[in-house]
mmCIF file of C-alpha atoms and ligand atoms in Angstrom:
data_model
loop_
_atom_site.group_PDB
_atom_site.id
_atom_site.type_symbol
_atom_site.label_atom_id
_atom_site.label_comp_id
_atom_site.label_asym_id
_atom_site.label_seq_id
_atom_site.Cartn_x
_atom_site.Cartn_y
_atom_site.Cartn_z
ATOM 1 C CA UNK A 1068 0.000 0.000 0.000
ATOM 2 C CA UNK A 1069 1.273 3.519 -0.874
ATOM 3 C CA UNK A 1070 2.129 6.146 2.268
ATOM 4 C CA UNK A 1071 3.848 9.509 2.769
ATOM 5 C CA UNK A 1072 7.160 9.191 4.558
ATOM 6 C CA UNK A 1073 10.100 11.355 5.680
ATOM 7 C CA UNK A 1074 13.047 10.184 6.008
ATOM 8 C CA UNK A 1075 15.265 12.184 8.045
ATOM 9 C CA UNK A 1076 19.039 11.497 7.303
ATOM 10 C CA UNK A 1077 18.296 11.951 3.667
ATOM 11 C CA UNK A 1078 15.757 15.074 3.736
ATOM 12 C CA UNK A 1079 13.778 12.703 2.021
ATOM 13 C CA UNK A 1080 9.525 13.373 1.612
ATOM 14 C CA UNK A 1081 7.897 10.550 -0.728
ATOM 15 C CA UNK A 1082 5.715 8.105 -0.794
ATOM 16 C CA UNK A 1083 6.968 4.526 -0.571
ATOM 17 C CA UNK A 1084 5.634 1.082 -0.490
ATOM 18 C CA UNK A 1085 4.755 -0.561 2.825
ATOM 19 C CA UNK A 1086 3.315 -4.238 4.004
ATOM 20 C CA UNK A 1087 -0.742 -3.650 4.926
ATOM 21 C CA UNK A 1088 -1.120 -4.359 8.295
ATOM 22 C CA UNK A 1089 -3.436 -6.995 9.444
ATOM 23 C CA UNK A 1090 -5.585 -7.819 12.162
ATOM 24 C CA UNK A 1091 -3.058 -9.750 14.790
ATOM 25 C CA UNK A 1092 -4.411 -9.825 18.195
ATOM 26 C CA UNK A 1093 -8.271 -10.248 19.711
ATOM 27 C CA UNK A 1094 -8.650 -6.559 20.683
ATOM 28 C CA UNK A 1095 -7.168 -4.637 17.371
ATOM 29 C CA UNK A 1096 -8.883 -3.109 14.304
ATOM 30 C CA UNK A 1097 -8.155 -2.874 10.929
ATOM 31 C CA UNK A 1098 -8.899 0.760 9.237
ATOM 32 C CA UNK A 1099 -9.300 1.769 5.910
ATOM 33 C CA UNK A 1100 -8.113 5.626 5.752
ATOM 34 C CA UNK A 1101 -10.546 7.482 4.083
ATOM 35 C CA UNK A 1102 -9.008 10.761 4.708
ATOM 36 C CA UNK A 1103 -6.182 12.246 6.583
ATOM 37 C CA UNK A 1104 -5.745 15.815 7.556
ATOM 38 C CA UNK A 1105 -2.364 17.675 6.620
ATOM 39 C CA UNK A 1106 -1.803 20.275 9.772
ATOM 40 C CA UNK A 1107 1.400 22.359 10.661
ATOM 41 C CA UNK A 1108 2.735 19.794 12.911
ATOM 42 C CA UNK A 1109 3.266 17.813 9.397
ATOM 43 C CA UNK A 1110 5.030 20.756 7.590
ATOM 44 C CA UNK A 1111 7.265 20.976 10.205
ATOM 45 C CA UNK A 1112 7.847 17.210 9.837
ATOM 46 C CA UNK A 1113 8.163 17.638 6.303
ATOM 47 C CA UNK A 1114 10.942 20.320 6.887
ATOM 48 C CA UNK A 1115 12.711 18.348 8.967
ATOM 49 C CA UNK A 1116 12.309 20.416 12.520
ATOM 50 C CA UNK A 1117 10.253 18.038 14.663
ATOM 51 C CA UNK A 1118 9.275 13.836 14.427
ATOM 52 C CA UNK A 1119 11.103 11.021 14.750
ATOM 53 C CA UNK A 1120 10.726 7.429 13.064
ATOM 54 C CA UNK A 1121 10.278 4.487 15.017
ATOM 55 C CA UNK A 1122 13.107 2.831 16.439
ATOM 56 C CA UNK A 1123 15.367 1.088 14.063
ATOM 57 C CA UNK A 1124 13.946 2.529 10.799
ATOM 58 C CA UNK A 1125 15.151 5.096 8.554
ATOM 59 C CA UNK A 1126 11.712 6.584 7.727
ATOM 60 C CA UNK A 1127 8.496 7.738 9.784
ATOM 61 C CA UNK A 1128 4.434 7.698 7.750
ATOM 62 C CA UNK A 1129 3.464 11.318 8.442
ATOM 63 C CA UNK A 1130 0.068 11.930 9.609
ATOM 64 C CA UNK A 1131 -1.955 12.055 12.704
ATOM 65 C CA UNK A 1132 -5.483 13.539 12.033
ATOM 66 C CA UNK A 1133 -7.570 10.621 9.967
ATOM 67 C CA UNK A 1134 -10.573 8.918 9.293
ATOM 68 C CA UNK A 1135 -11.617 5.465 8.996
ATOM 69 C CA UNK A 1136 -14.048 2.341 8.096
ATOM 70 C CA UNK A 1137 -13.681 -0.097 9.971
ATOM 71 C CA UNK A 1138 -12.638 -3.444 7.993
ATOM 72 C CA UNK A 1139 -11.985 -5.818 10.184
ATOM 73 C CA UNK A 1140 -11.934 -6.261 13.910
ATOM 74 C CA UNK A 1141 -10.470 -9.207 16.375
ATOM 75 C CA UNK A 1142 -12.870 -11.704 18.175
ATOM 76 C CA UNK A 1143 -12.613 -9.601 21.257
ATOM 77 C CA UNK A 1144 -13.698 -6.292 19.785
ATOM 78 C CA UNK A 1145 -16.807 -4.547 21.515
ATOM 79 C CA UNK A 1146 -18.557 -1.250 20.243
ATOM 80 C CA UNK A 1147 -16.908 -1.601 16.570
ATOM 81 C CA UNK A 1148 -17.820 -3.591 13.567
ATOM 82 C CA UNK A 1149 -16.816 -3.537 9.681
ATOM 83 C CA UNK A 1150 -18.612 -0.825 8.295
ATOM 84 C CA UNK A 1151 -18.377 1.965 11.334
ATOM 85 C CA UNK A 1152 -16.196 4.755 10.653
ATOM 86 C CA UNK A 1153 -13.492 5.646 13.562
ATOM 87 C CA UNK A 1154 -11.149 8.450 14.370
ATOM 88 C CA UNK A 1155 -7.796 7.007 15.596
ATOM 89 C CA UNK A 1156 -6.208 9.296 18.673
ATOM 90 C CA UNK A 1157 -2.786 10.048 18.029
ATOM 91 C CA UNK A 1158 -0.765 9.520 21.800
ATOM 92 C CA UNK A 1159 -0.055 5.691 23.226
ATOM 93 C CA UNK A 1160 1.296 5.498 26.287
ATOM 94 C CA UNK A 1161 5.040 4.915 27.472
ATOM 95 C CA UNK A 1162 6.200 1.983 29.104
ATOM 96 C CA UNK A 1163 7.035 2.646 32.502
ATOM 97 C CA UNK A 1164 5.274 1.656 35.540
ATOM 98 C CA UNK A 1165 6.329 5.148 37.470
ATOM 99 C CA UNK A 1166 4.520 6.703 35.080
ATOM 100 C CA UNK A 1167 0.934 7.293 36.494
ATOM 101 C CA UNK A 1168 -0.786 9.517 33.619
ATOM 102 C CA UNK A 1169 0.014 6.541 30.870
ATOM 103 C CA UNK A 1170 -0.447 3.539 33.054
ATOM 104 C CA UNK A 1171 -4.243 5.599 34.104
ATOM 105 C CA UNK A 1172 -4.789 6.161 30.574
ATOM 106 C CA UNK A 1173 -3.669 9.722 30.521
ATOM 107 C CA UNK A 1174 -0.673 9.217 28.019
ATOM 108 C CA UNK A 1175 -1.358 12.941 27.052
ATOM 109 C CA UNK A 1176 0.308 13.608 30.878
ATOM 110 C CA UNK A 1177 3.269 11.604 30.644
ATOM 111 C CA UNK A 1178 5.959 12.206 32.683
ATOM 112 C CA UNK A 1179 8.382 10.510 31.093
ATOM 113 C CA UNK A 1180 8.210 11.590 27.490
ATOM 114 C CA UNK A 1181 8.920 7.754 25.827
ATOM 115 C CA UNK A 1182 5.184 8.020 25.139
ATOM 116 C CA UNK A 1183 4.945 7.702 21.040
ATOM 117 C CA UNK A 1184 2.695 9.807 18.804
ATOM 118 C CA UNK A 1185 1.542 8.203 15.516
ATOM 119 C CA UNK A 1186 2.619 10.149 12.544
ATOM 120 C CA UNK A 1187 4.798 11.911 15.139
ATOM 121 C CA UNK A 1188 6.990 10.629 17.303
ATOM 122 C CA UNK A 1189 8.007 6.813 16.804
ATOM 123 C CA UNK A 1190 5.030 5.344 15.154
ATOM 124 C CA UNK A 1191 3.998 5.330 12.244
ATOM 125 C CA UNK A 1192 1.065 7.471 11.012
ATOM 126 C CA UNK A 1193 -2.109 7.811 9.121
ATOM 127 C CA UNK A 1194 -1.154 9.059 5.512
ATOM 128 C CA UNK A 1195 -1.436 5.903 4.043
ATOM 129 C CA UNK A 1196 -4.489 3.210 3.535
ATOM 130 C CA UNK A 1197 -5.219 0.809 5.991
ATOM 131 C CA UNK A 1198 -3.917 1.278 9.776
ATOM 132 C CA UNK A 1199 -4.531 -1.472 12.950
ATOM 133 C CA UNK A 1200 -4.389 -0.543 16.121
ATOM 134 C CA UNK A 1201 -5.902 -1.462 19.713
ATOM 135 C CA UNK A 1202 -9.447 -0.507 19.923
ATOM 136 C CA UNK A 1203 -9.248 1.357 22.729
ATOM 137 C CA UNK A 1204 -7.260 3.928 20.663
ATOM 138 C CA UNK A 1205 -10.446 4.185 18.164
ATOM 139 C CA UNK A 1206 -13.126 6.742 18.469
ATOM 140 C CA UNK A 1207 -16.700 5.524 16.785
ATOM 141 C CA UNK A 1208 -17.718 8.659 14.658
ATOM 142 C CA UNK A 1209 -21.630 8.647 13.743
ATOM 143 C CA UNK A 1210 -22.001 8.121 9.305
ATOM 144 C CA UNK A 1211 -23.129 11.576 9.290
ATOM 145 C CA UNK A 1212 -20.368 13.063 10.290
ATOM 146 C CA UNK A 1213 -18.409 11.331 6.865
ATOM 147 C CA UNK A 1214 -17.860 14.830 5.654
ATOM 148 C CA UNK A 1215 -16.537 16.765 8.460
ATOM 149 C CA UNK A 1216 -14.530 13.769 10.762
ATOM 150 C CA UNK A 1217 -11.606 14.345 9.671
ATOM 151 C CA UNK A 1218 -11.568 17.655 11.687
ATOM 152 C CA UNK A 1219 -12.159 15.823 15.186
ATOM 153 C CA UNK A 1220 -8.132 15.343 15.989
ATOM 154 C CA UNK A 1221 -7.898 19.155 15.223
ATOM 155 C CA UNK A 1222 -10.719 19.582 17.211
ATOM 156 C CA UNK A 1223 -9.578 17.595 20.806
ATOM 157 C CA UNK A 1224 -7.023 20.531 21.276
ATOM 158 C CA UNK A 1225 -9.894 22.515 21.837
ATOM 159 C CA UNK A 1226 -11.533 19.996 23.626
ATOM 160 C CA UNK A 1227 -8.855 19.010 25.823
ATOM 161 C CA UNK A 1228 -8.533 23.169 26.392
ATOM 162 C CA UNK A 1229 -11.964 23.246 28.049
ATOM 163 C CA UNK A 1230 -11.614 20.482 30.319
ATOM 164 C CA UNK A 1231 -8.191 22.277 31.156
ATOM 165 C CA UNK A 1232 -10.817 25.488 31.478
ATOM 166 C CA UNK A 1233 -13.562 23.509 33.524
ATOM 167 C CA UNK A 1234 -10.598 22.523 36.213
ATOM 168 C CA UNK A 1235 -9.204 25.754 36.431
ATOM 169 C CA UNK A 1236 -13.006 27.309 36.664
ATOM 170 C CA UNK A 1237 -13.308 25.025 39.851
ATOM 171 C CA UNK A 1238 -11.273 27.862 41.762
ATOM 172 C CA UNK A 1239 -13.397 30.595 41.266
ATOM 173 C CA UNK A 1240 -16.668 31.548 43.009
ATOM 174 C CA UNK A 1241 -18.980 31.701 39.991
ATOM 175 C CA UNK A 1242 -19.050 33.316 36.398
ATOM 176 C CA UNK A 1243 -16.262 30.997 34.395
ATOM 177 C CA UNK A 1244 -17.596 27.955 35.993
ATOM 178 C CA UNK A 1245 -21.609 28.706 35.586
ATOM 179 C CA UNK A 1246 -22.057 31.148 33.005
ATOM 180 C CA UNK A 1247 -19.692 32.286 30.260
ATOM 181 C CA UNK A 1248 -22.834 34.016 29.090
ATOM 182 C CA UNK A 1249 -21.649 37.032 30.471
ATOM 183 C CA UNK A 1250 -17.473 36.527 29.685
ATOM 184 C CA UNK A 1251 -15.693 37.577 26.908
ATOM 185 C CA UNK A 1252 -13.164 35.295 25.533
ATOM 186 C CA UNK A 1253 -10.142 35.808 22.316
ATOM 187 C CA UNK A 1254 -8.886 33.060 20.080
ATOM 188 C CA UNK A 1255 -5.597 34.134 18.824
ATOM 189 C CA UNK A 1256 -5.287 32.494 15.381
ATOM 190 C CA UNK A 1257 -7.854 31.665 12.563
ATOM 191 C CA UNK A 1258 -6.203 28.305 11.185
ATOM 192 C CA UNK A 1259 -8.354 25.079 11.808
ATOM 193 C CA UNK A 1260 -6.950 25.360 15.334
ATOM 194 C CA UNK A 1261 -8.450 28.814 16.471
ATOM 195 C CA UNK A 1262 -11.326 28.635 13.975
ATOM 196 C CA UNK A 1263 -12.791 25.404 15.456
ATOM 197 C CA UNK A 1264 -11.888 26.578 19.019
ATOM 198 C CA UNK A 1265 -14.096 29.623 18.270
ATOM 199 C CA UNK A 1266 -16.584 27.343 17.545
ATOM 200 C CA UNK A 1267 -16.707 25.707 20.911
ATOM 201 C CA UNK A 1268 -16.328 28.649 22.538
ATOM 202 C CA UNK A 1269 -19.461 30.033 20.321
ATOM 203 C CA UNK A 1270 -21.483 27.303 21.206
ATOM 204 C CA UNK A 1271 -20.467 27.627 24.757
ATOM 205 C CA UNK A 1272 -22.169 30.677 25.080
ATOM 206 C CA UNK A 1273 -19.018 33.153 25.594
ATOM 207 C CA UNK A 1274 -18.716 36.697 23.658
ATOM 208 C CA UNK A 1275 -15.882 35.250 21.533
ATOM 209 C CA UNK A 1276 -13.355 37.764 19.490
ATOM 210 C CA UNK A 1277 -11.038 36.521 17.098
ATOM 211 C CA UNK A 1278 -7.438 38.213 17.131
ATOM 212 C CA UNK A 1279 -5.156 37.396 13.556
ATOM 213 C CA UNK A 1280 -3.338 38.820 11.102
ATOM 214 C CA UNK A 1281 -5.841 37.477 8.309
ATOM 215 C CA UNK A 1282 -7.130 40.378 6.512
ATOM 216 C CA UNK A 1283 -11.167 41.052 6.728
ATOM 217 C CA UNK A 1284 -11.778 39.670 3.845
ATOM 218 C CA UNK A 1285 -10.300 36.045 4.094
ATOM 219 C CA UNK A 1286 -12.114 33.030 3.941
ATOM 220 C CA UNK A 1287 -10.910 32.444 7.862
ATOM 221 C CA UNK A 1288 -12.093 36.249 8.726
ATOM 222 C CA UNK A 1289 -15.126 34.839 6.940
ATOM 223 C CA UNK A 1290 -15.708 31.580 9.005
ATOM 224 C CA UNK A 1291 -15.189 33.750 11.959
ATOM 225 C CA UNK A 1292 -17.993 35.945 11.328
ATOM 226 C CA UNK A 1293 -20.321 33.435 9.852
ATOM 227 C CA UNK A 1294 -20.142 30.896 13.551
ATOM 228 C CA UNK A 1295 -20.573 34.595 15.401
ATOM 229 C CA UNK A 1296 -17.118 35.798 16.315
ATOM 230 C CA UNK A 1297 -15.726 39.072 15.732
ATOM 231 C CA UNK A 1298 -12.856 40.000 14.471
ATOM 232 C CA UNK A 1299 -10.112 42.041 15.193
ATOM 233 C CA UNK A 1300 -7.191 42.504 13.102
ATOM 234 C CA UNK A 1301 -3.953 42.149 14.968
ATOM 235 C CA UNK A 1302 -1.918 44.197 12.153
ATOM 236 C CA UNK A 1303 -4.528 46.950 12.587
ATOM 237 C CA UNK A 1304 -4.916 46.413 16.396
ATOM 238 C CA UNK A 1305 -2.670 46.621 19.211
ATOM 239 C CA UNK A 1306 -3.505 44.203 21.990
ATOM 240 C CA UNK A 1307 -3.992 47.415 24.282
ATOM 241 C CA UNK A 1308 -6.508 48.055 21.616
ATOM 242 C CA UNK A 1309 -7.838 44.744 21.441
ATOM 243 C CA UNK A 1310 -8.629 44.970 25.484
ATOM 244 C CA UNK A 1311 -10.011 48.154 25.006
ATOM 245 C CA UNK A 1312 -12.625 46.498 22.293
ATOM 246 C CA UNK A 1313 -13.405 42.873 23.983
ATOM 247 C CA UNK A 1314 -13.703 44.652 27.522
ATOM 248 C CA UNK A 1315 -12.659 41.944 30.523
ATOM 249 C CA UNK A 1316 -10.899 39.028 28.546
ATOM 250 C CA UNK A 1317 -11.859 36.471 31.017
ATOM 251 C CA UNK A 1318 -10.338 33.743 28.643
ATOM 252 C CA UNK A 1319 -7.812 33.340 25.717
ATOM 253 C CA UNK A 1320 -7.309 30.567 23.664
ATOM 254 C CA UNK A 1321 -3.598 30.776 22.040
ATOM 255 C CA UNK A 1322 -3.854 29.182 18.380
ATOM 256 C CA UNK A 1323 -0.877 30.856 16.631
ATOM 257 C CA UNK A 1324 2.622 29.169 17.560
ATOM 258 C CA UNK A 1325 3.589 32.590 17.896
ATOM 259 C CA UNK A 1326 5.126 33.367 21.003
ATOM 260 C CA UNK A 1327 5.531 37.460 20.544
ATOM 261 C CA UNK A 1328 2.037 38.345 19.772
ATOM 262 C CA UNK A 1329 0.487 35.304 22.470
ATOM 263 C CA UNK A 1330 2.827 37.173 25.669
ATOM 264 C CA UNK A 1331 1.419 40.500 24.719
ATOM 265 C CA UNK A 1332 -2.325 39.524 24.926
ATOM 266 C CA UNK A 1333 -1.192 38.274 27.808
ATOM 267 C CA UNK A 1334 -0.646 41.027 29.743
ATOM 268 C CA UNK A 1335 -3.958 42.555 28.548
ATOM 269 C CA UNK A 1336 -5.695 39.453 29.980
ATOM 270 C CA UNK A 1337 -8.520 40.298 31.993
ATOM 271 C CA UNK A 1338 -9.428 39.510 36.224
ATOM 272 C CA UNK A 1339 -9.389 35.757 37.221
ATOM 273 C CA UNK A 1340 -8.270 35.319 33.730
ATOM 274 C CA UNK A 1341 -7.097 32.008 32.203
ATOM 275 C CA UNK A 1342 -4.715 32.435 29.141
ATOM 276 C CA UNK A 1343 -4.190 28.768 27.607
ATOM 277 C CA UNK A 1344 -1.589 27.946 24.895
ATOM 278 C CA UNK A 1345 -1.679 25.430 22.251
ATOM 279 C CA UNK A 1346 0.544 26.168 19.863
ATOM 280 C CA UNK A 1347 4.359 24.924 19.727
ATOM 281 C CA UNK A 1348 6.499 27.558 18.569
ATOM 282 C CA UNK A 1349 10.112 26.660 16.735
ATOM 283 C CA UNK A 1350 12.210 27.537 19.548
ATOM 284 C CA UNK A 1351 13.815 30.916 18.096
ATOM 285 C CA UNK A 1352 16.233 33.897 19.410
ATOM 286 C CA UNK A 1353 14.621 35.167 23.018
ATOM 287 C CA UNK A 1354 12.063 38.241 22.526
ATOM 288 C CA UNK A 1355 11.469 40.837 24.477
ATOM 289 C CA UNK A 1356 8.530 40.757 26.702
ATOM 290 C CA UNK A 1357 7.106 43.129 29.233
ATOM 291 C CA UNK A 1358 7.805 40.825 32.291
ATOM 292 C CA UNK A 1359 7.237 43.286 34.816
ATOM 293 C CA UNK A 1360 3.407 43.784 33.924
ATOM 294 C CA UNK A 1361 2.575 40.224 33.312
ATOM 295 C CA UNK A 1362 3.590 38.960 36.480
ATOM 296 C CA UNK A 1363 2.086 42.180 38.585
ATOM 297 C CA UNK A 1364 -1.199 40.980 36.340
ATOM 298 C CA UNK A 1365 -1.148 37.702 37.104
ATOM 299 C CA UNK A 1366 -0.803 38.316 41.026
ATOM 300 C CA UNK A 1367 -2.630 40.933 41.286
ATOM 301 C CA UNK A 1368 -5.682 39.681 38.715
ATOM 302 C CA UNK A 1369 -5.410 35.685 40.055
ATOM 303 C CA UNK A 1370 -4.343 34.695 36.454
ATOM 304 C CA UNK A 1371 -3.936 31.564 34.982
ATOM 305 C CA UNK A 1372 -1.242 30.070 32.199
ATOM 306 C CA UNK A 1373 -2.188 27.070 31.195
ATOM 307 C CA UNK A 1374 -0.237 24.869 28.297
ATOM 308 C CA UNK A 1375 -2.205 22.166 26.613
ATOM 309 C CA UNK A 1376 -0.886 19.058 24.521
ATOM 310 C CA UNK A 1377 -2.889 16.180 23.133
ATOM 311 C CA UNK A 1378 -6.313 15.134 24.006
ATOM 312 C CA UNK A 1379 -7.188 11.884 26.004
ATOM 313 C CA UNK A 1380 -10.128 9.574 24.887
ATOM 314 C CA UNK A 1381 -12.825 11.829 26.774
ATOM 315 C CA UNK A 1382 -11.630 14.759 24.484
ATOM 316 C CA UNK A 1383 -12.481 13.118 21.632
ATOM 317 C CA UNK A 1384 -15.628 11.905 22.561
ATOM 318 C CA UNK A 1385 -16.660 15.226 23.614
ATOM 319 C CA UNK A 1386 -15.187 16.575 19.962
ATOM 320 C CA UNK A 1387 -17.734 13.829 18.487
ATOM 321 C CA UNK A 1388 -20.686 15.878 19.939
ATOM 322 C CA UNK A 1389 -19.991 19.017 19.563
ATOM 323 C CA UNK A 1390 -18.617 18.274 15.658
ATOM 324 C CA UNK A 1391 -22.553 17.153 15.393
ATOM 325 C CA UNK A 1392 -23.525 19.998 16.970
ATOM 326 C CA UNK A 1393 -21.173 22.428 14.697
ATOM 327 C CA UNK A 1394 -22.643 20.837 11.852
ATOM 328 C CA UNK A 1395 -26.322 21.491 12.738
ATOM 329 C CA UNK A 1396 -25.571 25.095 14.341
ATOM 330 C CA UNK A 1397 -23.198 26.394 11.334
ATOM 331 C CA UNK A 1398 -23.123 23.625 8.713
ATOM 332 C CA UNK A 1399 -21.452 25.772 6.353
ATOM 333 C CA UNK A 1400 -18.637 27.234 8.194
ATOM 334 C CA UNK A 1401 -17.876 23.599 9.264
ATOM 335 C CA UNK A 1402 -17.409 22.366 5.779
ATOM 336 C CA UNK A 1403 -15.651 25.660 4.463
ATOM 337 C CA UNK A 1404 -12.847 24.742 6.846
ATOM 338 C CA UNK A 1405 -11.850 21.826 4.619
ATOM 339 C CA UNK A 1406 -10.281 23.921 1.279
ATOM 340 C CA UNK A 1407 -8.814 21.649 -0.253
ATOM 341 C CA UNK A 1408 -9.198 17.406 -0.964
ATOM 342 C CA UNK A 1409 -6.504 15.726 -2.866
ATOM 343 C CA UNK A 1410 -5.399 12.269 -3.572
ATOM 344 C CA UNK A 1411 -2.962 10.155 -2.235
ATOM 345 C CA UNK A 1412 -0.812 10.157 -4.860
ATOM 346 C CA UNK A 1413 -0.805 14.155 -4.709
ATOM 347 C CA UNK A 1414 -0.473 14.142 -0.728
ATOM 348 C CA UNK A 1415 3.689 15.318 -1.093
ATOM 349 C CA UNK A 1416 2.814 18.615 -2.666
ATOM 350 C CA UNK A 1417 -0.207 19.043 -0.722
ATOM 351 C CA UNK A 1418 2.000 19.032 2.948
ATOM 352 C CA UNK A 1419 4.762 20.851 0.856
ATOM 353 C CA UNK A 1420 2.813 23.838 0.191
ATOM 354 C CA UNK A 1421 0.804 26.725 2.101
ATOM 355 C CA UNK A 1422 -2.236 28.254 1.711
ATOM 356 C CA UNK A 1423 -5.787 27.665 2.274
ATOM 357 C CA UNK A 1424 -7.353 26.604 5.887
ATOM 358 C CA UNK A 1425 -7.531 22.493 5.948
ATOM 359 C CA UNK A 1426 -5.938 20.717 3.240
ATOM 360 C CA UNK A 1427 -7.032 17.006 3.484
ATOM 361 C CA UNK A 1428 -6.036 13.903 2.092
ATOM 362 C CA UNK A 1429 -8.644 12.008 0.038
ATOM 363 C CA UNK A 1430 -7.035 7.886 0.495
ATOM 364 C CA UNK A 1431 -10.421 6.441 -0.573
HETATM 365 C C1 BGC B 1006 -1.047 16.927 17.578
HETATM 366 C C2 BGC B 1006 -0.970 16.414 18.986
HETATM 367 C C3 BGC B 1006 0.470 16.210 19.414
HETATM 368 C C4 BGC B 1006 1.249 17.499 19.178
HETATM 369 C C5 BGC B 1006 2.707 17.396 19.584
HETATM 370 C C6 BGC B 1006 -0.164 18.144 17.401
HETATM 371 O O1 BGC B 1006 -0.175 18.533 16.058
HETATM 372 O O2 BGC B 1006 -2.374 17.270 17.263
HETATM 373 O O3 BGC B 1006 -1.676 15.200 19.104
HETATM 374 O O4 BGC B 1006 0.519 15.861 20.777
HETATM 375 O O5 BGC B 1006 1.158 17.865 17.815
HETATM 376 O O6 BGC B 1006 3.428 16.410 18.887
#
């Protein structure tokens, strides 16, 4: 079967020949891809600045946001049968018994960092045609979501945000934890990341504000508007500015990867505010950042900083709901994050290049 691989010690990005898998033990299944999402995590594979094969071979499969039919499943396999479609998470747990967060299920907490991340970090991923894997790693995705699936792995980073959120909310006396009704909140970023964040935060009920560099009339500036957002333009804006607009920002959701412009909202983040970050930044020369002001704000305002990575199972079942409930509330913003499908054979140029908001690939 064909697949997209890197292979690091040559700079290498093609797609090679590999052995289908097959159904070995009573608890795996056997997925056909139907399509795989290409995300920045994969450029920066592509270019050589993050993921690492698997042990012992020269190349890692790219690709960690997918989905699946089910074709085949072991004799021990409950909740799953040929014919379903399934999500696949991306994080399996290390091996070590000291580590509590993988051996409780929680390999998105590991605390020893040999957990592996398929399409990432020594396991092969999803850009190819059929994967197997334990089913406890598969997420059942209702048929009429076949259009808009492939967004759920994009969409646990928001969804593991909010149950970051909902813990964090536990400290306060009221408004974040009963009623965002009244709170404002800013997504930083209009890629898939921040887009589909807004949505949640939409459909949460919070005055949501989108803060990016896209200009007013892109297709992202677009989405934003249609789900309810507003946006403000961050080359027109100052974050000063941006406060001044939004009012208290009782929550920001960081979707850029961009450290400069993420520390400056966040010392215009609001009282009891919780600032969470998502996005992982190539680690660059040191900026400048106004030190003083953020740490007097987050004493004197009981702030928050909260990083985020990966999503554990309850993430993505929560993503499955809300993706349905997207769908129904905005069904066209939903779908106009996808911009472009391509085929397999076309999936090289398609993580190779820029531009638009989702590119996915179309396996089969
Ligand atoms: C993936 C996460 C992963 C992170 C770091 C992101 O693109 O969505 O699952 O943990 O990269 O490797």
């Amino acid at each position: 079967m064909k697949s997209l691989a890197v292979f690091p010690s040559s700079r290498e990005v093609r797609l090679i020949d590999t052995p289908e898998p097959v159904v070995a033990g009573p608890t795996e299944v056997k997925l056909r891809i139907l399509e795989a999402g290409v995300c920045g995590t994969d450029r920066e594979i592509t270019s050589f600045q993050y993921g690492t094969p698997p042990a012992n071979c020269p190349h890692l499969v790219i690709g960690h946001e997918a989905l699946g039919e089910v074709t085949d499943v072991g004799s021990g396999v409950t909740g799953l049968a040929p014919g379903d479609l399934a999500v696949p998470m991306v994080r399996r747990p290390c091996p070590h018994d000291r580590c509590a967060p993988c051996r409780r299920g929680r390999p998105d907490f590991c605390i020893t960092g040999d957990f592996t991340e398929r399409g990432i970090k020594g396991a092969h991923g999803y850009m190819t045609e059929f994967i197997v894997d334990d089913q406890r790693y598969m997420v059942k995705v209702p048929k009429e979501l076949r259009e808009v699936a492939v967004l759920l792995e994009p969409l646990t980073v928001a969804e593991k945000a909010a149950e970051q959120v909902r813990a964090l909310a536990a400290r306060l006396p009221g408004e974040l934890k009963d009623d965002p009704s009244s709170l404002s909140a800013v997504v930083l970023g209009a890629g898939p990341i921040g887009l589909l964040g807004a949505m949640k935060l939409v459909n949460g009920g919070f005055h949501t504000w989108v803060y990016s560099r896209d200009s007013a009339d892109s297709p992202n500036v677009k989405i934003a508007s249609a789900i309810g957002a507003r946006f403000v333009s961050s080359a027109e804006h100052s974050p000063v500015e941006l406060a001044q607009l939004v009012g208290n920002i009782s929550l920001v959701y960081e979707a850029t990867g961009a450290a400069k412009v993420s520390f400056e909202v966040l010392s215009v983040l609001g009282v009891n505010g919780v600032f969470i970050f998502t996005g992982v930044p190539g680690v660059l020369a040191p900026i400048e950042i106004d030190a003083e002001r953020i740490m007097r704000n987050l004493v004197l305002n009981n702030q928050v900083i909260c990083g985020t990575v990966n999503a554990g199972r309850a993430a993505f079942e929560e993503g499955v709901q809300d993706l349905a409930s997207f769908v129904k509330r905005f069904p066209a913003a939903v779908s106009a994050l996808i911009t472009a499908r391509v085929v397999l054979d076309d999936a090289r140029d398609a993580v190779l290049s820029r531009g638009g908001i989702k590119s996915v690939i179309a396996v089969a």
